[in-house]
mmCIF file of C-alpha atoms and ligand atoms in Angstrom:
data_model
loop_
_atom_site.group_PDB
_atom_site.id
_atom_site.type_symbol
_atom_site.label_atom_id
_atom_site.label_comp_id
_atom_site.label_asym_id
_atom_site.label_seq_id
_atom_site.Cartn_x
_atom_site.Cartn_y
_atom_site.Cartn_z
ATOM 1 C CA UNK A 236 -128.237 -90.868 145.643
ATOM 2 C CA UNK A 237 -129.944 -92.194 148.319
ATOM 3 C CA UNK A 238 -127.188 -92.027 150.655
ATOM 4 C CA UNK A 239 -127.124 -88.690 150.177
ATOM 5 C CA UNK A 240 -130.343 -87.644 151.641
ATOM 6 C CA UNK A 241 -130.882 -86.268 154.902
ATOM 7 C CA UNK A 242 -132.217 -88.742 157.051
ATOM 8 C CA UNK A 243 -135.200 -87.699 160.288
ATOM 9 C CA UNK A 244 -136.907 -89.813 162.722
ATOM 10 C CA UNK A 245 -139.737 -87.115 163.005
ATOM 11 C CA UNK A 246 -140.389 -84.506 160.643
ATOM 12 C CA UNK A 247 -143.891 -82.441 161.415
ATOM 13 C CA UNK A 248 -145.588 -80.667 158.373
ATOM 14 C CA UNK A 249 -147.005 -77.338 158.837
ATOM 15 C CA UNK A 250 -146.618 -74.994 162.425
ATOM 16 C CA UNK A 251 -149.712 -74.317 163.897
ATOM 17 C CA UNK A 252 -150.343 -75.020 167.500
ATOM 18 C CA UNK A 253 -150.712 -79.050 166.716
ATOM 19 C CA UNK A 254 -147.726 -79.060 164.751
ATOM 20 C CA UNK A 255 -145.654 -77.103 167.249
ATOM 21 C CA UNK A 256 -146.808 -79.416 170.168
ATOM 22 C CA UNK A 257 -146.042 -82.391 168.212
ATOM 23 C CA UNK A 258 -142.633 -80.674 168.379
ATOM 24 C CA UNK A 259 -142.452 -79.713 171.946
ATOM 25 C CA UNK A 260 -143.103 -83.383 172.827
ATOM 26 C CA UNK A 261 -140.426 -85.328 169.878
ATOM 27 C CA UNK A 262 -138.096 -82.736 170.739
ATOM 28 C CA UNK A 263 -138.411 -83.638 175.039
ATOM 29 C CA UNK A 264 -138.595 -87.189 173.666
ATOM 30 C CA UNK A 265 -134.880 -86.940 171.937
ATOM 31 C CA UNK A 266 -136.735 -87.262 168.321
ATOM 32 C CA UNK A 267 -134.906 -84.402 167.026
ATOM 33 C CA UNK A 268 -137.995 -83.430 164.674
ATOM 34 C CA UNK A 269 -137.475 -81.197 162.027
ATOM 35 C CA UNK A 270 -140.458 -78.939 161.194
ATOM 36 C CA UNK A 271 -141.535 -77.580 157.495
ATOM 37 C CA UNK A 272 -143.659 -74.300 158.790
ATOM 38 C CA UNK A 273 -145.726 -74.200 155.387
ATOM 39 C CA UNK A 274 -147.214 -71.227 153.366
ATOM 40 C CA UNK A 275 -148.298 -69.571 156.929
ATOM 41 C CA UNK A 276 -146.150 -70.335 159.592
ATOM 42 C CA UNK A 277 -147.763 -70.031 162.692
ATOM 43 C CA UNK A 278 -150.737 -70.831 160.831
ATOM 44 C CA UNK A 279 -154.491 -70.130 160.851
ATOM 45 C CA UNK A 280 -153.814 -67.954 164.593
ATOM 46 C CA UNK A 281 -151.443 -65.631 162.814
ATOM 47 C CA UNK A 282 -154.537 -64.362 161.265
ATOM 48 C CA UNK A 283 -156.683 -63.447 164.822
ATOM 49 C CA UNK A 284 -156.279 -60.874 167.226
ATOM 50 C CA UNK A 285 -156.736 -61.526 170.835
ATOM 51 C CA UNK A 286 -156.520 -65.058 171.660
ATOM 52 C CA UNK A 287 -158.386 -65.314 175.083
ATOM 53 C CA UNK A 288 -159.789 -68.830 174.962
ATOM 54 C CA UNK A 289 -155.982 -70.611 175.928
ATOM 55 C CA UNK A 290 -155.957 -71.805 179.328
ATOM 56 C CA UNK A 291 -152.650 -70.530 180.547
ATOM 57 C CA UNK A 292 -152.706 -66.933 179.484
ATOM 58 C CA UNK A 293 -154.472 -65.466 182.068
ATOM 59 C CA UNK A 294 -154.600 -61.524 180.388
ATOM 60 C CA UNK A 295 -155.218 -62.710 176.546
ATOM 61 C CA UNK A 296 -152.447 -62.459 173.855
ATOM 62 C CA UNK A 297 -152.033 -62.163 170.378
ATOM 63 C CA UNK A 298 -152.628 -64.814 167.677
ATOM 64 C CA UNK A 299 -148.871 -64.409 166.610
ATOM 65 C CA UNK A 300 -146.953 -63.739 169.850
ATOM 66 C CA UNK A 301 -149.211 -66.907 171.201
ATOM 67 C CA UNK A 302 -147.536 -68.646 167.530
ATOM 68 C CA UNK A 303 -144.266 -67.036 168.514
ATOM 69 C CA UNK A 304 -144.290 -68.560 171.806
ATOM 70 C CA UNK A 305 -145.331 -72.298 170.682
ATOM 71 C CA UNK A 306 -142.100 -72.168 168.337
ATOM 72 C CA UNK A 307 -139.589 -70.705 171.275
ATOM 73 C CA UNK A 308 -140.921 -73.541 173.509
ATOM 74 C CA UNK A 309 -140.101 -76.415 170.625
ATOM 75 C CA UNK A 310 -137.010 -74.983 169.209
ATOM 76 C CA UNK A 311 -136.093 -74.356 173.609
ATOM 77 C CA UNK A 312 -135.699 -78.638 173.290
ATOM 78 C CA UNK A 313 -133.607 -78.458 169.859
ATOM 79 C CA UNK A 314 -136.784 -78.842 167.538
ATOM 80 C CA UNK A 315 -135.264 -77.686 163.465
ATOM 81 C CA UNK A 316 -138.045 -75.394 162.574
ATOM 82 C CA UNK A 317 -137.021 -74.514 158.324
ATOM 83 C CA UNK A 318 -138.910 -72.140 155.853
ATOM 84 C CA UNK A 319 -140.362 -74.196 153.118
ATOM 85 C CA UNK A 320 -143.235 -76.037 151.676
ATOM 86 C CA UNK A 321 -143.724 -79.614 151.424
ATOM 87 C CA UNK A 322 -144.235 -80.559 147.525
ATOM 88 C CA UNK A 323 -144.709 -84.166 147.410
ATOM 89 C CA UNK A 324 -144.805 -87.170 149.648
ATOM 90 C CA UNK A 325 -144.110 -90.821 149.303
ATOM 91 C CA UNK A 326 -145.710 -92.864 151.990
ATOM 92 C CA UNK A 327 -145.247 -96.091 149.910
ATOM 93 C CA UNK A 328 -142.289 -97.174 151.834
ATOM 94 C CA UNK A 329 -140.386 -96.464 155.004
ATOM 95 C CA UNK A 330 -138.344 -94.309 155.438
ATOM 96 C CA UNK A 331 -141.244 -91.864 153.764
ATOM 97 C CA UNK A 332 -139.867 -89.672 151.326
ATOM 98 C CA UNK A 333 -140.863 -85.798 151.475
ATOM 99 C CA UNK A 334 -140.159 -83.243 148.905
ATOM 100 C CA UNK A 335 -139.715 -79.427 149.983
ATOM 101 C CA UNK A 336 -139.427 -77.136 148.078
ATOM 102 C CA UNK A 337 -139.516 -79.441 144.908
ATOM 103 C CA UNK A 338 -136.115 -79.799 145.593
ATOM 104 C CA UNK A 339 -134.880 -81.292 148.508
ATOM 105 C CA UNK A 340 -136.069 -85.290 149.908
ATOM 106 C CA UNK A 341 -136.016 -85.394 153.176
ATOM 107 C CA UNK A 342 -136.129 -89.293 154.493
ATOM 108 C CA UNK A 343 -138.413 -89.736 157.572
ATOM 109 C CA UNK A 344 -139.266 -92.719 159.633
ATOM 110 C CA UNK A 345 -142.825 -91.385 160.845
ATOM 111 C CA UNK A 346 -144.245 -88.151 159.768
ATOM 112 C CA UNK A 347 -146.557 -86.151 161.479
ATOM 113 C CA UNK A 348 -149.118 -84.263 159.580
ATOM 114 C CA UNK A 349 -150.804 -81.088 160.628
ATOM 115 C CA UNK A 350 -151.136 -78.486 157.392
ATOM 116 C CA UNK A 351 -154.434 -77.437 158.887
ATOM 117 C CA UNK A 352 -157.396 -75.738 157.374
ATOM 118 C CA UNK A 353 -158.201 -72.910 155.706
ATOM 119 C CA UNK A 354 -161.466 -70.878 155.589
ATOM 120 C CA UNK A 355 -163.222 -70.204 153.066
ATOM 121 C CA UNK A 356 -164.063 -66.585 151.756
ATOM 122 C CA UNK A 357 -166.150 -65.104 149.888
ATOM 123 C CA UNK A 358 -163.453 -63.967 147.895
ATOM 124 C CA UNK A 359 -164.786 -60.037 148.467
ATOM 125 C CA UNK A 360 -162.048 -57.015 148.169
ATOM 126 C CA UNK A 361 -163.814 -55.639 151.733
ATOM 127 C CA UNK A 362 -163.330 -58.502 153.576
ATOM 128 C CA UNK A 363 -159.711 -58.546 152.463
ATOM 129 C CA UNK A 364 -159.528 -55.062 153.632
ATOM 130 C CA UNK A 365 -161.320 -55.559 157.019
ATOM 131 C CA UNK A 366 -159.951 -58.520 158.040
ATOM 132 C CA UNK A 367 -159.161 -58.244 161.571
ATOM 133 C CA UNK A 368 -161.158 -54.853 161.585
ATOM 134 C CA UNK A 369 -164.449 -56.487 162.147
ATOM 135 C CA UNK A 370 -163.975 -59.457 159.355
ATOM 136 C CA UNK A 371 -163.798 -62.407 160.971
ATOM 137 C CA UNK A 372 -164.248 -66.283 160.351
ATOM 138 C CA UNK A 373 -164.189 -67.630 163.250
ATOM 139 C CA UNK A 374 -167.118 -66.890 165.948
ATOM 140 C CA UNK A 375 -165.607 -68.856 168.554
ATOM 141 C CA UNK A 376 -162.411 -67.089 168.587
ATOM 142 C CA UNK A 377 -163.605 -63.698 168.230
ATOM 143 C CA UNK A 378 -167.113 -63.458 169.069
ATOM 144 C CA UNK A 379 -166.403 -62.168 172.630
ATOM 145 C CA UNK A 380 -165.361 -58.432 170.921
ATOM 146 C CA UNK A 381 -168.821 -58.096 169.659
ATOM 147 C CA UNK A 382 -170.588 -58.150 173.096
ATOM 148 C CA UNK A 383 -173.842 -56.123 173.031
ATOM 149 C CA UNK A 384 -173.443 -55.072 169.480
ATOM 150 C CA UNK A 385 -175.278 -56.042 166.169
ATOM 151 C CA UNK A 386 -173.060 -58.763 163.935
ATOM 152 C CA UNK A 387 -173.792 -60.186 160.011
ATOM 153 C CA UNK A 388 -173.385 -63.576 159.433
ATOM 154 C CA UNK A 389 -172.903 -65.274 155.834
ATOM 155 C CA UNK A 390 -173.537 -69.439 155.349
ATOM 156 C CA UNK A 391 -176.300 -71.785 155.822
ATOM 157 C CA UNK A 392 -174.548 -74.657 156.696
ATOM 158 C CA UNK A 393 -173.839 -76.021 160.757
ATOM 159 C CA UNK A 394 -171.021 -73.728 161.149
ATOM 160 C CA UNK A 395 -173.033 -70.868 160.348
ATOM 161 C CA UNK A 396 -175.990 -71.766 162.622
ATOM 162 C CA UNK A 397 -173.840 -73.066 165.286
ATOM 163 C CA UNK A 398 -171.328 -69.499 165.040
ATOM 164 C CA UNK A 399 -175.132 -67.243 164.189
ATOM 165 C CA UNK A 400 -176.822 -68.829 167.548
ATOM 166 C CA UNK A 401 -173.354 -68.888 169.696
ATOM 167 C CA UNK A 402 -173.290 -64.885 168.933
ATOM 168 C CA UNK A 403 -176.601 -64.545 169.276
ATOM 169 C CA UNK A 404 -175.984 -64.873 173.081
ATOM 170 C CA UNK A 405 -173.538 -61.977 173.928
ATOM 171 C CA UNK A 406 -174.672 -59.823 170.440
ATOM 172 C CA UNK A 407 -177.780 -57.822 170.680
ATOM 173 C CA UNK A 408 -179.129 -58.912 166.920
ATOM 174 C CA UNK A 409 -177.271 -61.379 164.335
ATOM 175 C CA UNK A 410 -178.346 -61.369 160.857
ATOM 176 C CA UNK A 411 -177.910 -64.450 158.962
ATOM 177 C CA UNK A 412 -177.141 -64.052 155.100
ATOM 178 C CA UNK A 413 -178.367 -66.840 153.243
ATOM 179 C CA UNK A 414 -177.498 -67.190 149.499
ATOM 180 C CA UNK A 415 -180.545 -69.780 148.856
ATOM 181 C CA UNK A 416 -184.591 -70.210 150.081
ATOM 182 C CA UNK A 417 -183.282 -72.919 152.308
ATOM 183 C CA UNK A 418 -180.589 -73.467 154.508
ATOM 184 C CA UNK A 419 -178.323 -76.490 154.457
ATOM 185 C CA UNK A 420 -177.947 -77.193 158.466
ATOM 186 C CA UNK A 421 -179.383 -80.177 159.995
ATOM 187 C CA UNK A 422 -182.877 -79.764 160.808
ATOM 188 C CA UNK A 423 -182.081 -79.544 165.160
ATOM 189 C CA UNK A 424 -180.004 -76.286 164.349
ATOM 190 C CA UNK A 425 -181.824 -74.798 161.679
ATOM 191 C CA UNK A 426 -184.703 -75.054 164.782
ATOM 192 C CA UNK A 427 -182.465 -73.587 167.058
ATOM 193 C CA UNK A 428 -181.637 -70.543 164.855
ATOM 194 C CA UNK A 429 -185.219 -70.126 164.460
ATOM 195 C CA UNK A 430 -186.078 -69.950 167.737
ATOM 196 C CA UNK A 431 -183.619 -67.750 168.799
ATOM 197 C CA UNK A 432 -185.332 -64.149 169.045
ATOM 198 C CA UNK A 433 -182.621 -62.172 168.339
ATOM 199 C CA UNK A 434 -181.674 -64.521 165.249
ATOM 200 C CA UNK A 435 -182.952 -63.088 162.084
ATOM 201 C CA UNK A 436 -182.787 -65.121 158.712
ATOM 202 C CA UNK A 437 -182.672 -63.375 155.366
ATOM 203 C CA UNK A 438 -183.199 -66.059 152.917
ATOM 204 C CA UNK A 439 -182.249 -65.322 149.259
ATOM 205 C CA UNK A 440 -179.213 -62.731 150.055
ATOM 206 C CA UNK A 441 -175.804 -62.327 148.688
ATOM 207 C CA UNK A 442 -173.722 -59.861 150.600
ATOM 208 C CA UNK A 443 -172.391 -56.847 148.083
ATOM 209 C CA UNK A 444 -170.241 -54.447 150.258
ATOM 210 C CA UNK A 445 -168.914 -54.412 153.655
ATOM 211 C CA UNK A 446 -168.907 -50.459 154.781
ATOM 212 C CA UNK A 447 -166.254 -49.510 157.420
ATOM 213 C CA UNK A 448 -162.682 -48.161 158.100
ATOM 214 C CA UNK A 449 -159.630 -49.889 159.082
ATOM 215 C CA UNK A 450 -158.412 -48.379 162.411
ATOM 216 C CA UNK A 451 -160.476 -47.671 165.343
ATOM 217 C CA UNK A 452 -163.758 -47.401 162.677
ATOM 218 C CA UNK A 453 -163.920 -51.272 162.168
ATOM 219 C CA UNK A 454 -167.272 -52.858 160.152
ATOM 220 C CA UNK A 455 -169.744 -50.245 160.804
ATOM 221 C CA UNK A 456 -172.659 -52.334 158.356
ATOM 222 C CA UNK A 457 -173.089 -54.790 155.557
ATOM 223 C CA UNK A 458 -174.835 -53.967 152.397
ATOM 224 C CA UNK A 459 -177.269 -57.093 151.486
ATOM 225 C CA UNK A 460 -178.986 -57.468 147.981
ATOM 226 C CA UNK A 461 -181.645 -60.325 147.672
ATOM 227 C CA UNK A 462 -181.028 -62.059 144.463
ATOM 228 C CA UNK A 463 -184.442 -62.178 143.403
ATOM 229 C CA UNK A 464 -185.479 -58.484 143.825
ATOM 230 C CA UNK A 465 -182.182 -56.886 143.753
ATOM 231 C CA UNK A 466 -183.388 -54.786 146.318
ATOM 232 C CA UNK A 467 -180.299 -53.791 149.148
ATOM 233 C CA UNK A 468 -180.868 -53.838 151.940
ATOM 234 C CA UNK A 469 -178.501 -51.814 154.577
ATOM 235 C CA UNK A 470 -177.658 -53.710 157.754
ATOM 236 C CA UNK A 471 -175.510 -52.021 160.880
ATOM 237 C CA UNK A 472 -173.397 -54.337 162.011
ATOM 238 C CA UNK A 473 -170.202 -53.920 164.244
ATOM 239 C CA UNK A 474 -169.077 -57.505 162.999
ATOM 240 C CA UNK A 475 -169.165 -60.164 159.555
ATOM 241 C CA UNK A 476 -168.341 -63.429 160.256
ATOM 242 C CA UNK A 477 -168.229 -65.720 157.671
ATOM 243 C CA UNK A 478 -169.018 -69.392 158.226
ATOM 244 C CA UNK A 479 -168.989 -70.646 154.755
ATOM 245 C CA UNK A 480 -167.023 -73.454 155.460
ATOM 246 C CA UNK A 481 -163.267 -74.705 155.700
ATOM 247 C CA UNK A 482 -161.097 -76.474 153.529
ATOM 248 C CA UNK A 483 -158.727 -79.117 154.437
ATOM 249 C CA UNK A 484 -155.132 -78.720 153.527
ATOM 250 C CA UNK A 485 -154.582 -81.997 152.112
ATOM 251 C CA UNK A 486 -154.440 -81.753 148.502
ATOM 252 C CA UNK A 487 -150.591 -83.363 148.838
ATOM 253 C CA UNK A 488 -152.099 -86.384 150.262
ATOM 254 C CA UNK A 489 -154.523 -87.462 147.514
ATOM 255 C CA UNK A 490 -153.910 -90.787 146.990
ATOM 256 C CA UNK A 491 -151.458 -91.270 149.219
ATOM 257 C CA UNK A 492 -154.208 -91.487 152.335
ATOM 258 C CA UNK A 493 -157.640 -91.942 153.116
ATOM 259 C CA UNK A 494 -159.959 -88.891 153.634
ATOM 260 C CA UNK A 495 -163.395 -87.948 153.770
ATOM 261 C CA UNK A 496 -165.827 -86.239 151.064
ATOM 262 C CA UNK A 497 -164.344 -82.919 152.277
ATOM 263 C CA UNK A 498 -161.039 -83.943 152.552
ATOM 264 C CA UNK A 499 -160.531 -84.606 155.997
ATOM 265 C CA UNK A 500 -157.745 -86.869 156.679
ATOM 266 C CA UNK A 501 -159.178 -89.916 158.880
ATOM 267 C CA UNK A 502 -157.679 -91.379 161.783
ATOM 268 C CA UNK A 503 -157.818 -94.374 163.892
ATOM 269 C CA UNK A 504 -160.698 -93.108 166.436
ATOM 270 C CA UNK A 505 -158.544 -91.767 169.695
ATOM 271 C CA UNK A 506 -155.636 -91.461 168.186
ATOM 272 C CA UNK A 507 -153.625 -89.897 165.682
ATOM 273 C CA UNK A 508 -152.978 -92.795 163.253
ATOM 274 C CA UNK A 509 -153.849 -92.429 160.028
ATOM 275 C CA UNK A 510 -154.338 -96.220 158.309
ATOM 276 C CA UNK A 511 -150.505 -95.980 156.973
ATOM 277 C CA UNK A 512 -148.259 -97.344 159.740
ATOM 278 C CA UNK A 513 -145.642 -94.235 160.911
ATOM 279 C CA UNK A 514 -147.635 -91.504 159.703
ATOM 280 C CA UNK A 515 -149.634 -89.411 161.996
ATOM 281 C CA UNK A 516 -152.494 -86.701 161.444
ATOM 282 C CA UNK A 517 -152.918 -84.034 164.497
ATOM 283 C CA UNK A 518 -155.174 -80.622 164.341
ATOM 284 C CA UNK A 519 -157.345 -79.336 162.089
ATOM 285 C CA UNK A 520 -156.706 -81.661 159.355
ATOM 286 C CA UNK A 521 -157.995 -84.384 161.180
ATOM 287 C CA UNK A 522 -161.076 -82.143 163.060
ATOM 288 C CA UNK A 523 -163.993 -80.807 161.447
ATOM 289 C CA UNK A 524 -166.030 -80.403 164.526
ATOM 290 C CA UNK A 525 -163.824 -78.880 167.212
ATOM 291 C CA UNK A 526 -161.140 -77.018 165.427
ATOM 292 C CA UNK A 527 -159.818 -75.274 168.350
ATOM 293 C CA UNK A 528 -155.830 -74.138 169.459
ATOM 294 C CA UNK A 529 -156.252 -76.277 171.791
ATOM 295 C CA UNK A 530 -158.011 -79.091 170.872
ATOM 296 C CA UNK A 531 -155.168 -78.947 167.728
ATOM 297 C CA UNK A 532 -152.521 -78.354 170.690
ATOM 298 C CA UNK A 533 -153.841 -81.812 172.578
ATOM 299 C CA UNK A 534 -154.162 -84.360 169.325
ATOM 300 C CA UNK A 535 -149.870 -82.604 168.427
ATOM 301 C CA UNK A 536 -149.316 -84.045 171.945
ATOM 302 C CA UNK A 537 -151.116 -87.142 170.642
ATOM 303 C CA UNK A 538 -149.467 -87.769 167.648
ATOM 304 C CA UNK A 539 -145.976 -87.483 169.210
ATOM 305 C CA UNK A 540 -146.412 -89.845 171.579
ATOM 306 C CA UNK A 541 -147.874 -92.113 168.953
ATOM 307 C CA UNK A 542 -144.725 -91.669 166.931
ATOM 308 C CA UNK A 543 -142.528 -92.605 169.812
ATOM 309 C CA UNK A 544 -144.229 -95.685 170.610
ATOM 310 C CA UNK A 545 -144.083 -96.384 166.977
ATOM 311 C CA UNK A 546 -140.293 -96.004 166.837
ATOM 312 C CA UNK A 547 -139.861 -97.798 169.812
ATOM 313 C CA UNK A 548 -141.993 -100.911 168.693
ATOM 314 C CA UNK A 549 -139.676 -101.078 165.374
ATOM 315 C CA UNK A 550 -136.424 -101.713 167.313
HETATM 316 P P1 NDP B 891 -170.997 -76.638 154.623
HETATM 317 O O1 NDP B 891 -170.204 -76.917 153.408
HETATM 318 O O2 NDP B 891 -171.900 -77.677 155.173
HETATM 319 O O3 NDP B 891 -171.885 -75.349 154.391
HETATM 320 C C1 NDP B 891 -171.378 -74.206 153.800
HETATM 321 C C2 NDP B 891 -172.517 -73.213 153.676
HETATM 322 O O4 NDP B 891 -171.989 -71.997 153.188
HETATM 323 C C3 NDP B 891 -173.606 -73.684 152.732
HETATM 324 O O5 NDP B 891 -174.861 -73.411 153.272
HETATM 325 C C4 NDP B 891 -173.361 -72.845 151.482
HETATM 326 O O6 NDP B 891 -174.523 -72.482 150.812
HETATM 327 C C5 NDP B 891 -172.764 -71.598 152.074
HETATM 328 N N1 NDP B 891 -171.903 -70.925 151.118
HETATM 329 C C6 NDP B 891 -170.858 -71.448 150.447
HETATM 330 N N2 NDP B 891 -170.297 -70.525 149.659
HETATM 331 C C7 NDP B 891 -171.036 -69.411 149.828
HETATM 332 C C8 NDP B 891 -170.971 -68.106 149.266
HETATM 333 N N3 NDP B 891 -170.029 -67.774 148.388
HETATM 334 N N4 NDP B 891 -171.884 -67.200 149.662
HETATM 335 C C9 NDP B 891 -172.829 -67.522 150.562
HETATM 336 N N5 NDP B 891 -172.950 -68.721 151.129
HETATM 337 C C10 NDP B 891 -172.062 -69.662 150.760
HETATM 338 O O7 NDP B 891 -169.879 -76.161 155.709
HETATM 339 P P2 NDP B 891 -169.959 -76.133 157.295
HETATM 340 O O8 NDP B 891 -168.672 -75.525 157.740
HETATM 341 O O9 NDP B 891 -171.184 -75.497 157.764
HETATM 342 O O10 NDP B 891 -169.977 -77.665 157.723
HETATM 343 C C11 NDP B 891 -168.927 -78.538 157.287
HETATM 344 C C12 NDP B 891 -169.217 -79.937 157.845
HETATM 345 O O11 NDP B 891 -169.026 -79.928 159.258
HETATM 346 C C13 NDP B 891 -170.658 -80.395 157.610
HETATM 347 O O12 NDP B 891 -170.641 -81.760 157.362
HETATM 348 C C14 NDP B 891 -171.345 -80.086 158.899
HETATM 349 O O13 NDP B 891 -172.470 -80.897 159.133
HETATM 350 C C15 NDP B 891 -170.227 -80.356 159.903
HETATM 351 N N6 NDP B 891 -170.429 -79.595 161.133
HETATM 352 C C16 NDP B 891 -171.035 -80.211 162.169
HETATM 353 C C17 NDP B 891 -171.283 -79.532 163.333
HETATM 354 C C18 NDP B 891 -171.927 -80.241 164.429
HETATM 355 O O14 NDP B 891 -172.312 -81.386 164.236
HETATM 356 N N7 NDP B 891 -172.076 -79.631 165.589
HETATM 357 C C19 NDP B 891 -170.883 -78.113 163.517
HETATM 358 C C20 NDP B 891 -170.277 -77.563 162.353
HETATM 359 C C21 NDP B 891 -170.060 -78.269 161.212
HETATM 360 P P3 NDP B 891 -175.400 -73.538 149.954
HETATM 361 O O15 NDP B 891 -176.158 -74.322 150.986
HETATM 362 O O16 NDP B 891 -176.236 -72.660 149.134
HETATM 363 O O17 NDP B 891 -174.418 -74.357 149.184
#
């Protein structure tokens, strides 16, 4: 049986810009990796719009051309990029045994991890609809388009003060949503969002409607209701981002590695080692703090060149 099974010295899970670079390096390295793209290939980028925060594309491009692109450049060096999802993993022993598709192992020496993370919504039909129109959840990426207009933003925690006082500079007024009389940031950013002028806190508020077209139209406001009044409130607002947190896609791990409260994988500090020997984390699975394409881009680099010295020290 086991004989049978196809056999990889590098096989990368998931296709965002760390898993891709992972590639881009095992493949220039002669690793042959083979790479299981996941539920989203391309990953969380295939979801933006312009993408004009990656050094080396001088005029902007799209989240999924810039995806497109990362793939043409592995697969240019003979990476195996396949449909499929990983199922189940077996780090127990080497070679590690991987499960797509619930149907076929695939053996691999050293595996590189980078499923990514997702952010969480508020599970609204209007940000469904608007996504991309306005909708946004990530202020970093797309805050730029809202320069000199009025934006919403929903969470309490450090993403949402760090994203409500980083728009705050280029956005003429941000309104922070929170659900609760407090927030939950640490105390040095909850005093930065407060002494930001333009920064206004509505404690107490649930969002109930985002009003806008798709098209052209975009977000035009947000309709807040304060839980303890019910009264709504009507804010115009050109953007919604919401910073409600992200979760870590490493529910196939459990068990199998160590992570954090929030399910963060955790590496060796510098590198891309997670504490079994041959397996490798890289991006957003391993970042809470930067979560960047190209912070993700630099620890894929990482964690092939930790798999190659790997391989190397087992011969
Ligand atoms: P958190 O889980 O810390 O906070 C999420 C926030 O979103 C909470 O305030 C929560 O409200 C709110 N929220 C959740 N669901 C809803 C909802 N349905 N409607 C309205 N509000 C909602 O996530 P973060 O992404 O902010 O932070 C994650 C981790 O990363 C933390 O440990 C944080 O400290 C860290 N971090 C550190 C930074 C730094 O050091 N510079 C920057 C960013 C993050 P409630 O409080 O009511 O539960």
């Amino acid at each position: 049986m086991t004989q049978e099974m196809e056999k990889v010295d590098v096989l990368i899970i998931g296709s965002g810009p760390a898993g891709y670079t992972a590639a881009i390096y095992a493949a220039r390295a002669d690793m042959k990796p083979v790479v299981i793209q996941g539920l989203q290939p391309g990953g969380q980028l295939t979801t933006t719009t312009d993408v004009d925060n990656y050094p080396g594309y001088k005029d902007g491009i799209t989240g999924p051309e810039m995806m497109e692109d990362f793939k043409a450049q592995a697969e240019r060096f003979g990476t195996d990029t396949r449909w499929g999802m990983v199922t189940k993993v077996d780090f127990s022993e080497r070679p590690f045994k991987v499960e797509v598709d619930e149907k076929d192992t695939i053996l691999a020496e050293t595996v590189i991890i980078a499923t990514g993370a997702s952010a969480k919504w508020l599970g609204m039909d209007d940000e469904k609809r608007l996504n991309g129109y306005g909708v946004s959840a990530c202020a970093t990426c797309d805050g730029f388009f809202y320069k000199g207009k009025e934006v919403v933003v929903v969470g309490a925690g450090d993403t949402a003060a760090e994203e409500a006082t980083y728009l705050a500079k280029m956005c003429t007024k941000v309104t922070m949503l929170v659900r609760r009389d407090e927030m939950r940031a640490s105390k040095a950013m909850q005093h930065r969002v407060f002494n930001t002028p333009n920064l206004e806190v509505l404690f107490n508020h649930n969002t109930k409607s985002i009003n806008g077209e798709t098209g052209a139209v975009g977000v035009e406001s947000v309709t807040a209701v304060n839980n303890i009044t019910n009264e709504e409130t009507i804010i115009p607002a050109s953007g919604f981002f919401v910073a409600i947190g992200h979760k870590p896609n490493s529910d196939l791990f459990k068990g199998q590695l160590p992570m954090d409260e929030s399910g963060y994988l955790i590496v060796e500090p510098g590198t891309s080692k997670t504490k079994t020997p041959g397996v490798f984390a890289a991006g957003d699975i391993a970042d809470h703090v930067y979560r960047q394409a190209v912070t993700s881009a630099g620890t894929g680099c990482m964690a092939a060149l930790d798999a190659e010295r790997f391989l190397a020290d087992q011969e």
